């Protein structure tokens, strides 16, 4: 009898089990391998981290290198590893990854510990993380997601191990500490130190460094303002971990833990108060040149031409002018809101809460306050000091005075303001109004935001560097820049460029054109005063802004040459070849007009306004600088300007302003190689800007424009200015726009005044009356501390005093021209028709817009009634003419 093998059943069971396990292991291995292949297949490369350059904010600097603004999507200050204090490094290592210096990218023990903890915590709670610093770098820099999944954690681990193979530990930690988000808009430790403690990184103590190390786990939950106890507890925990790893002694850790957690608020710079318009225009230029990424994250250092004190003064002066016009022409418009039940005996607590709940209206200035009328008859008001958030600045504390933010204040409205309000709506108890506390006593001014707008540009006439740019009443209320974006009609401020074309064609300032009625079809242009002088010299016509002479001059020259001159100067991009355009019926901006007038001051060169001097990248390398002027080397040679455009320093005419050397200007490459000045060479300024008109012609216009301010339409603009100045008024059709443009040998300022939607400023509200006084104040500010320069005649012209027929004048005459002589010229204007003028394509004029203007000069108040043909009647139905008025 055969005996059955012992344990046969068990051997079969074990064999089957082993087979199943082998198949399972093989299948599992295949699945795991396929998962691994799937994970690693789409892993990003880590080699890019070797050339890591963090996104860094760009900074704008004024002409004196004062910080004006910061441009950034994320507030980040890059700190290289060598500049990071050890206490900061140790705080983050102790809190986030104590084995950072020994592991190879992942910490298996931490992963097991976190897994066991998660199993015991139950469902519904976020898993405990076990990511090393290297894994966090992989997530932040390469994955860009915080999704909780096994696949993401696996990718982190694989990427971390690859990063450890490519980068040293120091570079990994540098990337981490500069990229981690630490709350309150701060990215990286440099920005966090500034945000929470308002100090640089190297000035942090142990407690402050530990607090930064506490933030990566949850910047929101450990915010020291919202959760001070939790923040202090987490900080102390980090101090304990620092003591555990030996980076801090137990005694130092206990001492740091005993310190209170005190933060100091930080206000992000910029734009600097008053510089918003300028900074925004620079930002637009950078965006156009480099795009969003480089502008906001490229770490550019942008050095601008901004003169901050002048900018702030220009803004204040413009606002004063806008308020003065608004007060005189618009009247008091009433309260912003009304609080019922308010009277002289009302408990202050009752109106305080209501006043705090009212938002300041757009355009309300920082120094104004919201106030409630407590006694309308007496003009007593109450307000909360600090009810408007101050934007900072060097004078903010002094302006607020001794009053504490939110403190209850009361005062009386100034008598003149009370009378002003009573002429309209008057003040009633409970009215919510805007007031401005006065410097002395308990008086306040009653304020309102004007509807009228304005713009100011001041630039260096020789270089085109913009020193001040104000684009309107309030940047916070409207970011539309009326200095650079608003296309407006310049009116008679365009006329000097018609006369410049005449000078270029050899016509002298004493040439006479007929100032008499003329009609082209249905277009009947007229002078502002509606009188006629008969034959009039160009000098007198430009001084008193005579429309009919300008029209006849433009007809003689041909509008094609006039248009070419305006386009080449950059005043307009294009213009219609019609006679009304000669009176300023074209569109330009304040900045473009400033550049065109600078060309007159610079002797006919094309001056392109620039806001930026140079741009440096994050490594300090200059990547852009304004062109046109450059320094070249050469021995001093007699003669002012050579044929190649090189200004010879030794040959400048006596009294001429010295050449302005553009900061950082480089040698200009030309046909011959240019070299930088050597130690034994005198630098020379090379001017490669195109010449639009001759120096002689530009000086002839300047001489005539000086008389505009001395005794013409620009008298008010020149009051109290003792240095030589030249300028021109401008008033567009229907008094919609008021301009004044003027200059000294080195400074140009242009002022514009008007409504955003073209609307009349009012009868007789001319450029000389409105814009001229503002220009006067801005120029007085700009000229402080500058030498008094004269307009120096170029070679080839002679200054001659002669009788124009309307008084004695001084003009510049070129070789071959005789003062006081008027040549016989063809009367081209009589050969033109309505179709030639393009009048049928222009907007209708208002026939009564200057009715009653009489002989009174609104700009200077001088009697203009004397002179030939002053009694000639205007054509029936005649109008001022489309374009310039005065």
Coordinates of N, CA and C in Angstrom, one line a residue, residues 341-430:
X341 N -31.4 115.8 12.2 CA -31.4 115.9 13.7 C -30.2 116.5 14.3
X342 N -29.3 117.2 13.5 CA -28.1 117.8 14.0 C -28.3 119.2 14.3
X343 N -27.9 119.7 15.5 CA -28.0 121.1 15.8 C -26.8 121.5 16.8
X344 N -26.8 122.8 17.2 CA -25.7 123.2 18.0 C -25.6 122.5 19.3
X345 N -26.7 121.9 19.9 CA -26.6 121.3 21.2 C -26.5 119.7 21.0
X346 N -26.4 119.3 19.8 CA -26.3 117.8 19.6 C -25.1 117.2 20.2
X347 N -25.3 116.1 20.9 CA -24.1 115.3 21.5 C -23.2 114.9 20.4
X348 N -21.9 115.3 20.5 CA -20.9 114.9 19.5 C -20.9 113.5 19.1
X349 N -21.2 112.6 20.1 CA -21.1 111.2 19.8 C -22.2 110.8 18.8
X350 N -23.2 111.6 18.7 CA -24.3 111.3 17.7 C -23.9 111.5 16.3
X351 N -23.1 112.6 16.1 CA -22.7 112.8 14.7 C -21.4 112.2 14.3
X352 N -20.6 111.8 15.3 CA -19.3 111.2 15.1 C -19.4 109.9 14.3
X353 N -20.3 109.0 14.8 CA -20.5 107.7 14.2 C -21.0 107.9 12.8
X354 N -21.9 108.8 12.6 CA -22.5 109.0 11.2 C -21.4 109.5 10.3
X355 N -20.6 110.4 10.8 CA -19.6 111.1 9.9 C -18.5 110.0 9.5
X356 N -18.2 109.1 10.4 CA -17.2 108.1 10.1 C -17.7 107.2 9.0
X357 N -19.0 107.0 8.9 CA -19.5 106.1 7.9 C -19.6 106.7 6.5
X358 N -19.3 107.9 6.3 CA -19.4 108.6 5.0 C -18.0 108.5 4.3
X359 N -18.0 108.0 3.1 CA -16.8 107.9 2.4 C -16.4 109.2 1.7
X360 N -15.1 109.6 1.7 CA -14.7 110.8 1.1 C -15.0 110.7 -0.4
X361 N -15.5 111.8 -1.0 CA -15.8 111.8 -2.5 C -14.6 111.8 -3.3
X362 N -14.6 111.3 -4.6 CA -13.5 111.3 -5.5 C -13.0 112.8 -5.6
X363 N -11.7 112.9 -5.6 CA -11.1 114.2 -5.8 C -10.9 115.0 -4.5
X364 N -11.3 114.5 -3.4 CA -11.1 115.2 -2.1 C -9.6 115.2 -1.8
X365 N -9.0 116.3 -1.5 CA -7.6 116.4 -1.2 C -7.3 115.9 0.2
X366 N -6.0 115.5 0.4 CA -5.6 114.9 1.7 C -5.8 115.9 2.8
X367 N -5.5 117.2 2.6 CA -5.6 118.1 3.7 C -7.0 118.6 4.0
X368 N -8.0 118.1 3.2 CA -9.4 118.5 3.5 C -10.0 117.5 4.5
X369 N -11.1 117.8 5.1 CA -11.8 117.0 6.0 C -13.3 117.0 5.7
X370 N -13.9 115.9 6.0 CA -15.4 115.8 6.0 C -15.9 116.4 7.3
X371 N -16.8 117.3 7.2 CA -17.4 118.0 8.4 C -18.9 118.1 8.4
X372 N -19.5 118.2 9.5 CA -20.9 118.3 9.6 C -21.2 119.7 10.2
X373 N -22.2 120.4 9.6 CA -22.6 121.7 10.0 C -23.4 121.6 11.3
X374 N -22.9 122.2 12.3 CA -23.6 122.2 13.6 C -24.5 123.4 13.8
X375 N -24.1 124.5 13.2 CA -24.9 125.8 13.3 C -24.7 126.5 12.0
X376 N -25.7 126.4 11.1 CA -25.7 126.9 9.8 C -25.6 128.4 9.8
X377 N -26.3 129.1 10.7 CA -26.3 130.5 10.8 C -24.9 131.1 11.1
X378 N -24.2 130.5 12.0 CA -22.9 131.0 12.4 C -21.8 130.3 11.7
X379 N -22.1 129.3 10.9 CA -21.0 128.6 10.2 C -20.2 127.7 11.0
X380 N -20.7 127.2 12.1 CA -19.9 126.3 13.0 C -20.0 124.9 12.5
X381 N -18.9 124.2 12.4 CA -18.8 122.9 11.9 C -18.0 122.0 12.8
X382 N -18.2 120.7 12.7 CA -17.4 119.7 13.5 C -16.9 118.7 12.6
X383 N -15.7 118.2 12.9 CA -15.1 117.1 12.1 C -14.2 116.3 12.9
X384 N -13.7 115.2 12.3 CA -12.8 114.3 13.0 C -11.4 114.4 12.3
X385 N -10.5 114.9 13.1 CA -9.1 115.1 12.6 C -8.6 113.7 12.2
X386 N -8.1 113.6 11.0 CA -7.6 112.3 10.5 C -8.7 111.5 9.8
X387 N -9.8 112.2 9.4 CA -10.9 111.5 8.8 C -10.6 111.1 7.3
X388 N -9.5 111.7 6.8 CA -9.0 111.3 5.5 C -7.6 110.7 5.7
X389 N -7.4 109.5 5.1 CA -6.1 108.8 5.2 C -5.0 109.6 4.6
X390 N -4.0 110.0 5.4 CA -2.9 110.7 4.8 C -2.0 109.7 4.1
X391 N -1.4 110.2 2.9 CA -0.6 109.3 2.1 C 0.9 109.5 2.5
X392 N 1.2 110.1 3.6 CA 2.5 110.2 4.0 C 3.3 111.3 3.4
X393 N 4.6 111.2 3.4 CA 5.5 112.3 2.9 C 6.2 113.0 4.0
X394 N 7.2 113.8 3.7 CA 8.0 114.4 4.7 C 7.3 115.4 5.6
X395 N 6.2 116.0 5.1 CA 5.5 117.0 5.9 C 4.1 116.5 6.5
X396 N 3.9 115.2 6.4 CA 2.6 114.8 6.8 C 2.3 115.0 8.3
X397 N 3.4 114.7 9.1 CA 3.2 114.8 10.6 C 3.0 116.2 10.9
X398 N 3.8 117.1 10.3 CA 3.6 118.5 10.7 C 2.3 119.1 10.3
X399 N 1.7 118.6 9.1 CA 0.5 119.1 8.6 C -0.7 118.7 9.6
X400 N -0.6 117.5 10.1 CA -1.6 117.0 11.0 C -1.6 117.8 12.4
X401 N -0.5 118.4 12.7 CA -0.4 119.1 13.9 C -0.5 118.2 15.2
X402 N -1.0 118.9 16.2 CA -1.0 118.1 17.5 C -2.2 117.3 17.6
X403 N -3.2 117.5 16.7 CA -4.5 116.8 16.9 C -4.2 115.3 16.6
X404 N -4.9 114.4 17.4 CA -4.8 113.0 17.2 C -5.8 112.5 16.2
X405 N -5.4 111.4 15.4 CA -6.3 110.9 14.4 C -7.6 110.5 15.1
X406 N -8.7 111.0 14.5 CA -10.0 110.7 15.0 C -10.5 111.6 16.1
X407 N -9.7 112.6 16.5 CA -10.1 113.5 17.6 C -11.1 114.5 17.1
X408 N -12.1 114.8 17.9 CA -13.2 115.7 17.6 C -12.7 117.1 17.5
X409 N -13.0 117.8 16.4 CA -12.6 119.2 16.3 C -13.8 120.0 15.9
X410 N -13.8 121.3 16.3 CA -14.9 122.2 15.8 C -14.3 123.5 15.4
X411 N -14.9 124.2 14.5 CA -14.4 125.5 14.1 C -15.5 126.3 13.3
X412 N -15.1 127.5 12.9 CA -16.0 128.4 12.2 C -15.6 128.5 10.8
X413 N -16.5 128.5 9.8 CA -16.2 128.7 8.4 C -15.8 130.2 8.2
X414 N -14.8 130.4 7.4 CA -14.3 131.8 7.2 C -15.5 132.6 6.6
X415 N -15.5 133.9 7.0 CA -16.6 134.8 6.7 C -16.8 134.9 5.2
X416 N -15.7 134.9 4.4 CA -15.8 135.0 2.9 C -16.4 133.8 2.4
X417 N -16.1 132.6 2.9 CA -16.6 131.4 2.4 C -18.1 131.2 2.8
X418 N -18.4 131.7 4.0 CA -19.8 131.7 4.5 C -20.7 132.6 3.5
X419 N -20.2 133.7 3.2 CA -20.9 134.6 2.3 C -21.1 134.0 0.9
X420 N -20.0 133.3 0.4 CA -20.0 132.6 -0.9 C -21.1 131.5 -0.9
X421 N -21.2 130.8 0.2 CA -22.2 129.7 0.2 C -23.6 130.3 0.3
X422 N -23.8 131.4 1.1 CA -25.1 131.9 1.3 C -25.6 132.5 0.0
X423 N -24.8 132.9 -1.0 CA -25.3 133.4 -2.2 C -25.9 132.3 -3.1
X424 N -25.7 131.1 -2.7 CA -26.3 130.0 -3.5 C -27.3 129.2 -2.6
X425 N -26.8 128.2 -2.0 CA -27.7 127.3 -1.2 C -27.7 127.7 0.3
X426 N -26.6 128.2 0.8 CA -26.4 128.5 2.2 C -26.1 127.2 2.9
X427 N -25.7 127.3 4.2 CA -25.4 126.2 5.0 C -26.6 125.9 6.0
X428 N -26.9 124.6 6.1 CA -28.0 124.2 7.1 C -27.5 123.2 8.0
X429 N -28.1 123.2 9.2 CA -27.7 122.2 10.2 C -27.8 120.8 9.6
X430 N -26.7 120.0 9.9 CA -26.7 118.6 9.4 C -26.1 118.5 8.0

